[in-house]
Coordinates of C-alpha atoms in Angstrom, one line a residue:
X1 CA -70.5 2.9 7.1
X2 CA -68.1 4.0 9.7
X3 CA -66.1 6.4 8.5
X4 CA -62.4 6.4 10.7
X5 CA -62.3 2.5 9.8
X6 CA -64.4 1.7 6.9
X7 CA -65.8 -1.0 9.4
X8 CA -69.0 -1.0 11.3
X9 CA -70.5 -2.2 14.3
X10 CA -73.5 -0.2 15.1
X11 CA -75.7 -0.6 18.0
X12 CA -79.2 1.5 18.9
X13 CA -78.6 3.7 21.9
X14 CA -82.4 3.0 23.6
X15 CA -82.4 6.6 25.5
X16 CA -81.6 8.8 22.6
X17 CA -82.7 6.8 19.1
X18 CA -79.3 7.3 18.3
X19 CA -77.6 4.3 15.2
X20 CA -73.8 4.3 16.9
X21 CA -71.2 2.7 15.9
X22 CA -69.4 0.7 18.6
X23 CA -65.9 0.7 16.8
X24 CA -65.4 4.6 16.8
X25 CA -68.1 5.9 18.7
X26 CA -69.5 8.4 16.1
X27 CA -73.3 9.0 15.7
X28 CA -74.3 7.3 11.8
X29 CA -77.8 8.3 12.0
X30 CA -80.7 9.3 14.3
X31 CA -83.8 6.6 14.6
X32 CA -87.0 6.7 16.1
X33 CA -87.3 4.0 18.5
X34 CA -85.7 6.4 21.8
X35 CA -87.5 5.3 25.2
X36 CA -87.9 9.1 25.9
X37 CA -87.6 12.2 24.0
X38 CA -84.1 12.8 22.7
X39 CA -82.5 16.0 22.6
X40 CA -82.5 15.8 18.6
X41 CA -85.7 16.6 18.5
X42 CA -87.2 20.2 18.0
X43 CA -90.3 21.7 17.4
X44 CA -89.6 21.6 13.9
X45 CA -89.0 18.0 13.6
X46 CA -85.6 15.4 14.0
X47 CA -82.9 17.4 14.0
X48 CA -79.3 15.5 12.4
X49 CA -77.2 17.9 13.7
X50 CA -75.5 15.3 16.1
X51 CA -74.7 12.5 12.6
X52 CA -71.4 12.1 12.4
X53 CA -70.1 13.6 15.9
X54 CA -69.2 11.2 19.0
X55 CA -71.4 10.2 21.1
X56 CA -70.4 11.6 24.0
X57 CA -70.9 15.3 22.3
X58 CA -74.2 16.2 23.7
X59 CA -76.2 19.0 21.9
X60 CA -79.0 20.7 23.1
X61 CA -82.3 21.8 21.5
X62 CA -81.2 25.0 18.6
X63 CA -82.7 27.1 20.7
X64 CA -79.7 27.2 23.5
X65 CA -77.4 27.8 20.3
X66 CA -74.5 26.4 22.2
X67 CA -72.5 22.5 22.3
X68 CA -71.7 21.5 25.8
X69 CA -68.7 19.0 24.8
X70 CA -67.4 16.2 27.1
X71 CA -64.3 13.6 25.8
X72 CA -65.0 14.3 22.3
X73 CA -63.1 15.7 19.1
X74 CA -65.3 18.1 18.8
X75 CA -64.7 19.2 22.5
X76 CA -61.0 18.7 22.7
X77 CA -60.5 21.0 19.2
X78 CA -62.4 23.3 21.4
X79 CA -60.4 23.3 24.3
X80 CA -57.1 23.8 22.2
X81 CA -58.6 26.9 20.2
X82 CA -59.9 28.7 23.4
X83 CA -56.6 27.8 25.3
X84 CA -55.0 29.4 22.0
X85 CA -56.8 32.5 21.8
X86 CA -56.3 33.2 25.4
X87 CA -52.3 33.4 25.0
X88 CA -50.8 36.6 25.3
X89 CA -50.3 37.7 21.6
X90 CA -46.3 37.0 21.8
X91 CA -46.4 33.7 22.8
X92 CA -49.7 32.9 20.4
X93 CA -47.2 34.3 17.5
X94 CA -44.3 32.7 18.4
X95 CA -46.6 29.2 18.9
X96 CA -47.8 30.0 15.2
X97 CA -43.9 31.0 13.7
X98 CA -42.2 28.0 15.9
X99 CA -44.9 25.1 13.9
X100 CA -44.3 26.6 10.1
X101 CA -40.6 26.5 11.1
X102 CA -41.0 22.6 12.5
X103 CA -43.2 22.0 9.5
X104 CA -41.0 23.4 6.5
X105 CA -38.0 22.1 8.3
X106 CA -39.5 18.4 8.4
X107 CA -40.1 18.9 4.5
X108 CA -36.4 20.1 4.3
X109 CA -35.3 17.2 6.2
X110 CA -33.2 19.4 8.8
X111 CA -32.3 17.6 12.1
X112 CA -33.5 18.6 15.3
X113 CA -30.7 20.4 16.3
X114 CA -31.3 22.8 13.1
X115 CA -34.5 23.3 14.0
X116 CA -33.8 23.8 17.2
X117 CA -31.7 26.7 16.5
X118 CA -33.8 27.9 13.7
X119 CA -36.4 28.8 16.6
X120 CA -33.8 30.0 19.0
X121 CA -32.7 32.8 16.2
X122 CA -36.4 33.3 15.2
X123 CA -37.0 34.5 18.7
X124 CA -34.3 36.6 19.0
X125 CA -34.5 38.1 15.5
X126 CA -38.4 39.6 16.5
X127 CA -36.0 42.1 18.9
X128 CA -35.0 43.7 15.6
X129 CA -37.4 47.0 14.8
X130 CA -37.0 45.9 10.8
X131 CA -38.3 42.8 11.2
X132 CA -41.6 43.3 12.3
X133 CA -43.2 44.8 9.2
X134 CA -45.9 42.7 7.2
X135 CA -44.0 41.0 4.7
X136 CA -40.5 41.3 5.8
X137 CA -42.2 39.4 9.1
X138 CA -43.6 36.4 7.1
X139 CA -40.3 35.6 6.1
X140 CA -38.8 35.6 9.0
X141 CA -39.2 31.6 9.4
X142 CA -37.7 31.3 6.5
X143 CA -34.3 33.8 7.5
X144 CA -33.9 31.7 10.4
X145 CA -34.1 28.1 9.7
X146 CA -31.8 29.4 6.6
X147 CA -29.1 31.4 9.0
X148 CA -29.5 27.5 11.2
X149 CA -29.0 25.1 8.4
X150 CA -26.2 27.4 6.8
X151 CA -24.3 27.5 10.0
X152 CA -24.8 23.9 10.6
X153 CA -23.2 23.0 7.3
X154 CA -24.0 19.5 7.0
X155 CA -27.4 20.8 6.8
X156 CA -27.3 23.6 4.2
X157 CA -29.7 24.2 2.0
X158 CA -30.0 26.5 -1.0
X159 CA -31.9 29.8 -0.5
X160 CA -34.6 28.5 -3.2
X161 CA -35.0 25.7 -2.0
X162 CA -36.0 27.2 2.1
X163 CA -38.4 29.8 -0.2
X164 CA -40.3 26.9 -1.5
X165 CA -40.7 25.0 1.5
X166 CA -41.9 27.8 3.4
X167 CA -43.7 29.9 0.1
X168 CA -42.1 32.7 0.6
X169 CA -41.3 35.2 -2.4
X170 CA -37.6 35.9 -2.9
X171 CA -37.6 39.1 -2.7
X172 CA -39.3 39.4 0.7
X173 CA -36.9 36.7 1.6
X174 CA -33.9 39.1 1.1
X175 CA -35.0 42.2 2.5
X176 CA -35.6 40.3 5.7
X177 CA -32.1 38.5 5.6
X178 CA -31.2 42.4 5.2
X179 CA -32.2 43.2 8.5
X180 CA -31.2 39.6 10.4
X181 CA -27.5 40.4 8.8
X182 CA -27.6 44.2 9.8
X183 CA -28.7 43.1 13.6
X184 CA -26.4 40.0 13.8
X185 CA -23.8 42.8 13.8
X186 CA -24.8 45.8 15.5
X187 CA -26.5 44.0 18.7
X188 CA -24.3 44.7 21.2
X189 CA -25.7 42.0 23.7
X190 CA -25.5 39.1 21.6
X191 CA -22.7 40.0 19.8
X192 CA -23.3 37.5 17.3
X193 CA -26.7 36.1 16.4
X194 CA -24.2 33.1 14.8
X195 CA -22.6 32.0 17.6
X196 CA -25.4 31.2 19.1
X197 CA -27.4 29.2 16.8
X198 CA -23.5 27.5 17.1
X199 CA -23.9 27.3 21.0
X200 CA -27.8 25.6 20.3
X201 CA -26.4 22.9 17.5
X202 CA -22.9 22.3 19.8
X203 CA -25.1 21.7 23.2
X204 CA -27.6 19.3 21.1
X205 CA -24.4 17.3 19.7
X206 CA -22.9 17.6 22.9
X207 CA -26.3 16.2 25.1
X208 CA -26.9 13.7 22.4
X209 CA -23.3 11.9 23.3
X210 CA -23.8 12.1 27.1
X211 CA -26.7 10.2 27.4
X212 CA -25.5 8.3 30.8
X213 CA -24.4 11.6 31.5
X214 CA -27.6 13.8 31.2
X215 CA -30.6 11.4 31.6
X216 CA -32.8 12.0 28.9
X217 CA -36.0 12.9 30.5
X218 CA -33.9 16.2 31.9
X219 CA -32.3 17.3 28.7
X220 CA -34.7 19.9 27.8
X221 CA -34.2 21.0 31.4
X222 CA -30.5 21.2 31.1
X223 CA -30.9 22.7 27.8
X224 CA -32.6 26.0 29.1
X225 CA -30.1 26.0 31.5
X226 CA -27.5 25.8 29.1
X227 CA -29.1 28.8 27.0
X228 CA -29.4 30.8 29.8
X229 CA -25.8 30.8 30.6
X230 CA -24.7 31.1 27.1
X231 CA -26.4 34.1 27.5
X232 CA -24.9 35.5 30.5
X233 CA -21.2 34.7 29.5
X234 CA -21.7 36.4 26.3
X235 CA -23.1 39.5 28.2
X236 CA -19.9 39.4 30.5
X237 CA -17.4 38.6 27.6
X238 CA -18.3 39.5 24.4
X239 CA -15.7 38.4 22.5
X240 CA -16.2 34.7 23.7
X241 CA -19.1 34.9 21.4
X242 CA -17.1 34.2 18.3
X243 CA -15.6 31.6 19.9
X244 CA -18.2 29.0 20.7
X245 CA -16.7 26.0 20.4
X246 CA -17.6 22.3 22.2
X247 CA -15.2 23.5 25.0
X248 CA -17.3 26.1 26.6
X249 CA -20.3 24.2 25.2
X250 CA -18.5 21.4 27.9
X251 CA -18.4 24.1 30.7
X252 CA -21.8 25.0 30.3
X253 CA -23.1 21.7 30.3
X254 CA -20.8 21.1 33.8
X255 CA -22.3 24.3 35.3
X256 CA -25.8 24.0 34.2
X257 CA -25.7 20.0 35.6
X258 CA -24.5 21.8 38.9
X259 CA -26.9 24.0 39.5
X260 CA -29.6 21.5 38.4
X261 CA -28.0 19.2 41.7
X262 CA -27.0 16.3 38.4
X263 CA -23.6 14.6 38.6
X264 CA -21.3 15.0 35.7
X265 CA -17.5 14.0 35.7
X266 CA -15.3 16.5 34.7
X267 CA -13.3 13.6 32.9
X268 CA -16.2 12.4 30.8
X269 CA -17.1 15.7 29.7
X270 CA -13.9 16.4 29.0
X271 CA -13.2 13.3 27.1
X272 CA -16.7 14.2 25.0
X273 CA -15.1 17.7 24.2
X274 CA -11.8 16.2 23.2
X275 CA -10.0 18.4 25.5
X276 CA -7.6 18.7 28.3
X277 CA -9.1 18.5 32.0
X278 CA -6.6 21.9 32.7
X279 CA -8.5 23.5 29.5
X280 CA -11.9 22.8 30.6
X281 CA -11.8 23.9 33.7
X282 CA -10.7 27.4 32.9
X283 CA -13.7 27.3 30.8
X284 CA -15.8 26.3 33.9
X285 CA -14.1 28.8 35.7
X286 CA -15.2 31.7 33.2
X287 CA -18.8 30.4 33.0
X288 CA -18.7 30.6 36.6
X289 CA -17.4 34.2 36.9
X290 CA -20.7 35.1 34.5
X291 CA -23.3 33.7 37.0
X292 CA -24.9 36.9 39.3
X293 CA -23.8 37.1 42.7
X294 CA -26.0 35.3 45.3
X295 CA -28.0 37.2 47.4

């Protein structure tokens, strides 16, 4: 019996011996009518290492004591856990952090743009020294998508309720909001952790009603873009950082669509941000005064 379809349509592979099922592909058993000596076979007898794995998985005799896989499961599962463990260990951990988050925030029912920003302030929250210590770490996740859904409003969540979904204790849970809330307010270069999980929920709403705008397949393009810029007009003005509101969410889109060689009217942003063409583009003109000098 097949077992990815409960159906089955098997059919003896004459070279190997091998019962296959013609539906999925998997091995169900391993006969003894092969033209030539299969590769199941070793000196101690039939070897059924190979039931129950596709059949284009090919396995040596024992004695190699390696798979060589092709287009199988087996092989592709392979592929993603060497690619894996060869990431530097930041980006392995972050990979790791980034799918509990997306996980525990599809229980929660956050929208993207929540978990969106629950990543952003993940990533900047591992820059914090108290943060990285064995528990206090593991609940990090959890600090984040809460700081995110809080912010968002809409999306709030009690803190018992983000500890369940992630299983994390409450206590841990607190010591690490601790250290986000003490480095929200002493980092001098954000100037506010907030306002830019804000900045990440204000350019999602603001992409998602531009969509003849921004074409969609460059969004996450233009969204980097956006982030980095936030960035740099915080740097330059920190004050502004309290202050992020669609407007300069407007600019940056503008800027970021400018650089990126996309046309965006002035008016329809504008329109989008509920503001005044004259208020916009002194926003544009501030973003613009954060940008580096060309070389």
């Amino acid at each position: 019996m097949c077992s990815d379809d409960g159906a089955c349509d098997p059919l003896i592979v004459a070279r190997t011996g091998e019962l296959v099922c013609q539906l999925c592909g998997l091995v169900l058993s391993i006969g003894d009518m092969a033209d030539t000596e299969p590769l199941q076979y070793t000196s101690e007898g039939k070897d059924d290492s190979r039931v129950g794995m596709p059949i284009d998985m090919l396995l040596p005799n024992l004695s190699m004591g390696t798979s060589i896989g092709g287009r199988g499961k087996q092989a592709s599962r392979q592929r993603m856990l060497n690619a894996h463990f060869n990431m530097p260990y930041r980006e392995r951990a972050l990979l790791k952090a980034f799918r509990i988050i997306a996980a525990a925030s599809s229980a929660l029912g956050l929208q993207e743009a929540v978990v969106a920003a629950a990543k952003q302030t993940f990533a900047r929250l591992r820059e914090a020294s108290g943060t990285r210590r064995g528990a206090i770490y593991k609940a990090m996740p959890a600090v984040s998508t809460y700081f995110a859904a809080k912010l968002a409003r809409s999306s709030y969540r009690p803190r018992e309720m983000v500890c369940d979904a992630f299983g994390v204790d409450a206590a841990e849970f607190s010591k690490c909001y601790k250290h986000a809330l003490d480095f929200s307010r002493s980092s001098p270069y954000y100037a506010g952790m907030i306002a830019a999980v804000d900045a990440t929920s204000l350019t999602m709403l603001m992409l998602n009603t531009m969509p003849d705008i921004v074409p969609r397949q460059r969004q996450a393009e233009v969204r980097r873009t956006i982030y980095k810029l936030h960035d740099l007009v915080v740097a330059k003005s920190p004050e502004i950082a309290c202050q992020s509101d669609l407007t300069l969410i407007a600019a940056e889109v503008l800027v970021a669509c400018e650089l990126l060689g996309l046309s965006c009217p002035r008016a329809d942003a504008a329109e989008c941000a509920g503001v005044s063409h004259a208020t916009l583009a002194r926003y544009v003109k501030r973003v613009h005064q954060s940008l580096p000098p060309l070389d």
